[in-house]
């Protein structure tokens, strides 16, 4: 039996949250220089958040903007099933900090990841994209500008 190639992840967004996602997605596509699936943006955002120092991670989840991005608009984004491992790692690190109670729901981690992604330099964004290219079904080194 083979493992699934993709999985849908649930986002709970407000109108502001949808705009955040679209800004991040447009920026990633522009930085890479190609059309990308929405799932690439979610995977890259989570991968960037995973790299946050342990002492900064709770602040990313408790950032004031996060409250404005969550809402009742449910959207599903398909990407690699390995994203669940990235999210589990982030969740474990947050729980270890003891600073975020109760532990955040997965969709809130996604919002924190997107919020964090918005502040990352283009160079770092491209570096992480290239690092996770294989996991999101994109051949390494393949960008639209190459």
PDB file of C-alpha atoms in Angstrom:
ATOM      1  CA  UNK A   1       0.000   0.000   0.000  1.00  0.00           C
ATOM      2  CA  UNK A   2       1.382   3.413  -0.905  1.00  0.00           C
ATOM      3  CA  UNK A   3       1.219   6.501   1.251  1.00  0.00           C
ATOM      4  CA  UNK A   4      -1.000   9.363   0.093  1.00  0.00           C
ATOM      5  CA  UNK A   5       0.684  12.050  -2.005  1.00  0.00           C
ATOM      6  CA  UNK A   6      -1.352  14.868  -0.500  1.00  0.00           C
ATOM      7  CA  UNK A   7      -3.659  15.698   2.337  1.00  0.00           C
ATOM      8  CA  UNK A   8      -6.083  18.573   2.919  1.00  0.00           C
ATOM      9  CA  UNK A   9      -5.451  20.840   5.908  1.00  0.00           C
ATOM     10  CA  UNK A  10      -8.166  22.984   7.446  1.00  0.00           C
ATOM     11  CA  UNK A  11      -7.814  26.729   7.837  1.00  0.00           C
ATOM     12  CA  UNK A  12     -10.338  28.836   9.765  1.00  0.00           C
ATOM     13  CA  UNK A  13     -10.010  32.367   8.459  1.00  0.00           C
ATOM     14  CA  UNK A  14     -11.526  35.798   8.623  1.00  0.00           C
ATOM     15  CA  UNK A  15     -11.545  38.055   5.570  1.00  0.00           C
ATOM     16  CA  UNK A  16      -8.243  39.452   6.897  1.00  0.00           C
ATOM     17  CA  UNK A  17      -6.891  35.901   7.179  1.00  0.00           C
ATOM     18  CA  UNK A  18      -7.777  35.162   3.573  1.00  0.00           C
ATOM     19  CA  UNK A  19      -5.983  38.352   2.521  1.00  0.00           C
ATOM     20  CA  UNK A  20      -2.933  37.320   4.593  1.00  0.00           C
ATOM     21  CA  UNK A  21      -2.838  33.930   2.870  1.00  0.00           C
ATOM     22  CA  UNK A  22      -3.185  35.481  -0.566  1.00  0.00           C
ATOM     23  CA  UNK A  23      -0.429  38.036   0.149  1.00  0.00           C
ATOM     24  CA  UNK A  24       1.905  35.262   1.291  1.00  0.00           C
ATOM     25  CA  UNK A  25       1.025  33.088  -1.688  1.00  0.00           C
ATOM     26  CA  UNK A  26       1.505  35.894  -4.209  1.00  0.00           C
ATOM     27  CA  UNK A  27       4.813  36.821  -2.653  1.00  0.00           C
ATOM     28  CA  UNK A  28       6.076  33.232  -2.692  1.00  0.00           C
ATOM     29  CA  UNK A  29       5.050  32.802  -6.341  1.00  0.00           C
ATOM     30  CA  UNK A  30       6.753  36.074  -7.223  1.00  0.00           C
ATOM     31  CA  UNK A  31       9.915  35.176  -5.332  1.00  0.00           C
ATOM     32  CA  UNK A  32      10.100  31.752  -6.956  1.00  0.00           C
ATOM     33  CA  UNK A  33       9.022  33.175 -10.324  1.00  0.00           C
ATOM     34  CA  UNK A  34       6.383  30.574 -11.073  1.00  0.00           C
ATOM     35  CA  UNK A  35       2.812  29.478 -10.398  1.00  0.00           C
ATOM     36  CA  UNK A  36       2.583  27.375  -7.260  1.00  0.00           C
ATOM     37  CA  UNK A  37      -0.195  25.447  -5.561  1.00  0.00           C
ATOM     38  CA  UNK A  38      -1.637  27.012  -2.412  1.00  0.00           C
ATOM     39  CA  UNK A  39      -0.303  24.066  -0.440  1.00  0.00           C
ATOM     40  CA  UNK A  40       3.260  25.141  -1.213  1.00  0.00           C
ATOM     41  CA  UNK A  41       2.625  28.382   0.642  1.00  0.00           C
ATOM     42  CA  UNK A  42       1.224  26.600   3.688  1.00  0.00           C
ATOM     43  CA  UNK A  43       4.144  24.146   3.773  1.00  0.00           C
ATOM     44  CA  UNK A  44       6.769  26.885   3.381  1.00  0.00           C
ATOM     45  CA  UNK A  45       5.096  29.015   6.082  1.00  0.00           C
ATOM     46  CA  UNK A  46       5.058  26.108   8.553  1.00  0.00           C
ATOM     47  CA  UNK A  47       8.658  25.244   7.682  1.00  0.00           C
ATOM     48  CA  UNK A  48       9.700  28.822   8.423  1.00  0.00           C
ATOM     49  CA  UNK A  49       7.873  28.799  11.761  1.00  0.00           C
ATOM     50  CA  UNK A  50       9.561  25.511  12.666  1.00  0.00           C
ATOM     51  CA  UNK A  51      12.925  27.302  12.382  1.00  0.00           C
ATOM     52  CA  UNK A  52      11.983  29.955  14.954  1.00  0.00           C
ATOM     53  CA  UNK A  53      14.083  29.852  18.108  1.00  0.00           C
ATOM     54  CA  UNK A  54      12.235  28.142  20.960  1.00  0.00           C
ATOM     55  CA  UNK A  55      12.081  31.376  22.965  1.00  0.00           C
ATOM     56  CA  UNK A  56      10.399  33.233  20.064  1.00  0.00           C
ATOM     57  CA  UNK A  57       7.815  30.598  19.192  1.00  0.00           C
ATOM     58  CA  UNK A  58       5.240  31.454  21.893  1.00  0.00           C
ATOM     59  CA  UNK A  59       5.364  35.114  20.828  1.00  0.00           C
ATOM     60  CA  UNK A  60       4.557  34.113  17.263  1.00  0.00           C
ATOM     61  CA  UNK A  61       1.425  32.295  18.483  1.00  0.00           C
ATOM     62  CA  UNK A  62       0.385  35.106  20.784  1.00  0.00           C
ATOM     63  CA  UNK A  63       0.976  37.932  18.280  1.00  0.00           C
ATOM     64  CA  UNK A  64      -1.953  40.384  18.314  1.00  0.00           C
ATOM     65  CA  UNK A  65      -2.524  39.999  14.548  1.00  0.00           C
ATOM     66  CA  UNK A  66      -3.397  36.319  14.910  1.00  0.00           C
ATOM     67  CA  UNK A  67      -6.750  37.111  16.517  1.00  0.00           C
ATOM     68  CA  UNK A  68      -7.757  39.186  13.463  1.00  0.00           C
ATOM     69  CA  UNK A  69      -6.828  36.424  11.002  1.00  0.00           C
ATOM     70  CA  UNK A  70      -8.939  33.642  12.495  1.00  0.00           C
ATOM     71  CA  UNK A  71     -12.618  33.370  11.711  1.00  0.00           C
ATOM     72  CA  UNK A  72     -15.537  31.327  10.467  1.00  0.00           C
ATOM     73  CA  UNK A  73     -14.471  31.017   6.838  1.00  0.00           C
ATOM     74  CA  UNK A  74     -13.252  27.434   6.505  1.00  0.00           C
ATOM     75  CA  UNK A  75     -10.872  26.658   3.665  1.00  0.00           C
ATOM     76  CA  UNK A  76      -8.974  23.472   2.914  1.00  0.00           C
ATOM     77  CA  UNK A  77      -5.511  23.513   1.410  1.00  0.00           C
ATOM     78  CA  UNK A  78      -3.938  20.384  -0.015  1.00  0.00           C
ATOM     79  CA  UNK A  79      -0.252  19.726   0.438  1.00  0.00           C
ATOM     80  CA  UNK A  80       2.158  17.007   1.465  1.00  0.00           C
ATOM     81  CA  UNK A  81       1.030  14.732   4.294  1.00  0.00           C
ATOM     82  CA  UNK A  82       4.475  15.345   5.842  1.00  0.00           C
ATOM     83  CA  UNK A  83       3.212  18.782   6.897  1.00  0.00           C
ATOM     84  CA  UNK A  84       1.521  17.062   9.842  1.00  0.00           C
ATOM     85  CA  UNK A  85       4.981  16.133  11.184  1.00  0.00           C
ATOM     86  CA  UNK A  86       6.133  19.750  10.905  1.00  0.00           C
ATOM     87  CA  UNK A  87       3.035  20.889  12.802  1.00  0.00           C
ATOM     88  CA  UNK A  88       3.516  18.208  15.468  1.00  0.00           C
ATOM     89  CA  UNK A  89       7.091  19.382  15.982  1.00  0.00           C
ATOM     90  CA  UNK A  90       5.955  23.000  16.352  1.00  0.00           C
ATOM     91  CA  UNK A  91       3.171  21.944  18.748  1.00  0.00           C
ATOM     92  CA  UNK A  92       5.601  19.966  20.904  1.00  0.00           C
ATOM     93  CA  UNK A  93       7.984  22.923  21.116  1.00  0.00           C
ATOM     94  CA  UNK A  94       5.127  25.245  22.071  1.00  0.00           C
ATOM     95  CA  UNK A  95       3.932  22.824  24.736  1.00  0.00           C
ATOM     96  CA  UNK A  96       7.471  22.512  26.126  1.00  0.00           C
ATOM     97  CA  UNK A  97       7.635  26.281  26.555  1.00  0.00           C
ATOM     98  CA  UNK A  98       4.703  26.204  28.975  1.00  0.00           C
ATOM     99  CA  UNK A  99       3.788  29.740  27.864  1.00  0.00           C
ATOM    100  CA  UNK A 100       0.769  29.076  25.640  1.00  0.00           C
ATOM    101  CA  UNK A 101      -2.372  27.732  27.328  1.00  0.00           C
ATOM    102  CA  UNK A 102      -4.312  25.884  26.122  1.00  0.00           C
ATOM    103  CA  UNK A 103      -2.127  24.396  23.402  1.00  0.00           C
ATOM    104  CA  UNK A 104      -3.083  26.058  20.094  1.00  0.00           C
ATOM    105  CA  UNK A 105      -5.257  24.324  17.551  1.00  0.00           C
ATOM    106  CA  UNK A 106      -3.576  23.429  14.276  1.00  0.00           C
ATOM    107  CA  UNK A 107      -5.338  26.147  12.303  1.00  0.00           C
ATOM    108  CA  UNK A 108      -3.979  28.754  14.738  1.00  0.00           C
ATOM    109  CA  UNK A 109      -0.473  27.438  14.161  1.00  0.00           C
ATOM    110  CA  UNK A 110      -1.088  27.880  10.434  1.00  0.00           C
ATOM    111  CA  UNK A 111      -2.130  31.498  11.025  1.00  0.00           C
ATOM    112  CA  UNK A 112       0.973  32.136  13.124  1.00  0.00           C
ATOM    113  CA  UNK A 113       3.093  30.561  10.385  1.00  0.00           C
ATOM    114  CA  UNK A 114       1.576  32.765   7.689  1.00  0.00           C
ATOM    115  CA  UNK A 115       1.930  35.843   9.895  1.00  0.00           C
ATOM    116  CA  UNK A 116       5.581  34.958  10.503  1.00  0.00           C
ATOM    117  CA  UNK A 117       6.175  34.298   6.800  1.00  0.00           C
ATOM    118  CA  UNK A 118       5.037  37.798   5.937  1.00  0.00           C
ATOM    119  CA  UNK A 119       7.995  39.250   7.847  1.00  0.00           C
ATOM    120  CA  UNK A 120      10.692  36.951   6.445  1.00  0.00           C
ATOM    121  CA  UNK A 121      13.178  38.252   3.877  1.00  0.00           C
ATOM    122  CA  UNK A 122      12.771  37.089   0.273  1.00  0.00           C
ATOM    123  CA  UNK A 123      16.155  35.378   0.363  1.00  0.00           C
ATOM    124  CA  UNK A 124      15.117  33.250   3.350  1.00  0.00           C
ATOM    125  CA  UNK A 125      11.768  32.528   1.715  1.00  0.00           C
ATOM    126  CA  UNK A 126      13.498  31.218  -1.412  1.00  0.00           C
ATOM    127  CA  UNK A 127      16.006  29.221   0.644  1.00  0.00           C
ATOM    128  CA  UNK A 128      13.265  27.425   2.558  1.00  0.00           C
ATOM    129  CA  UNK A 129      11.245  26.844  -0.610  1.00  0.00           C
ATOM    130  CA  UNK A 130      14.252  25.152  -2.220  1.00  0.00           C
ATOM    131  CA  UNK A 131      14.887  23.120   0.944  1.00  0.00           C
ATOM    132  CA  UNK A 132      11.337  21.705   1.009  1.00  0.00           C
ATOM    133  CA  UNK A 133      10.828  21.449  -2.769  1.00  0.00           C
ATOM    134  CA  UNK A 134      10.957  17.666  -2.774  1.00  0.00           C
ATOM    135  CA  UNK A 135       8.393  17.398   0.013  1.00  0.00           C
ATOM    136  CA  UNK A 136       5.900  19.570  -1.858  1.00  0.00           C
ATOM    137  CA  UNK A 137       6.322  17.678  -5.118  1.00  0.00           C
ATOM    138  CA  UNK A 138       8.568  20.154  -6.879  1.00  0.00           C
ATOM    139  CA  UNK A 139      11.932  19.068  -8.295  1.00  0.00           C
ATOM    140  CA  UNK A 140      14.773  20.741  -6.346  1.00  0.00           C
ATOM    141  CA  UNK A 141      16.270  23.730  -8.089  1.00  0.00           C
ATOM    142  CA  UNK A 142      13.249  24.247 -10.351  1.00  0.00           C
ATOM    143  CA  UNK A 143      12.041  27.798 -10.139  1.00  0.00           C
ATOM    144  CA  UNK A 144      10.374  29.857 -12.804  1.00  0.00           C
ATOM    145  CA  UNK A 145      13.358  32.180 -13.065  1.00  0.00           C
ATOM    146  CA  UNK A 146      15.819  29.394 -13.876  1.00  0.00           C
TER     147      UNK A 146
END
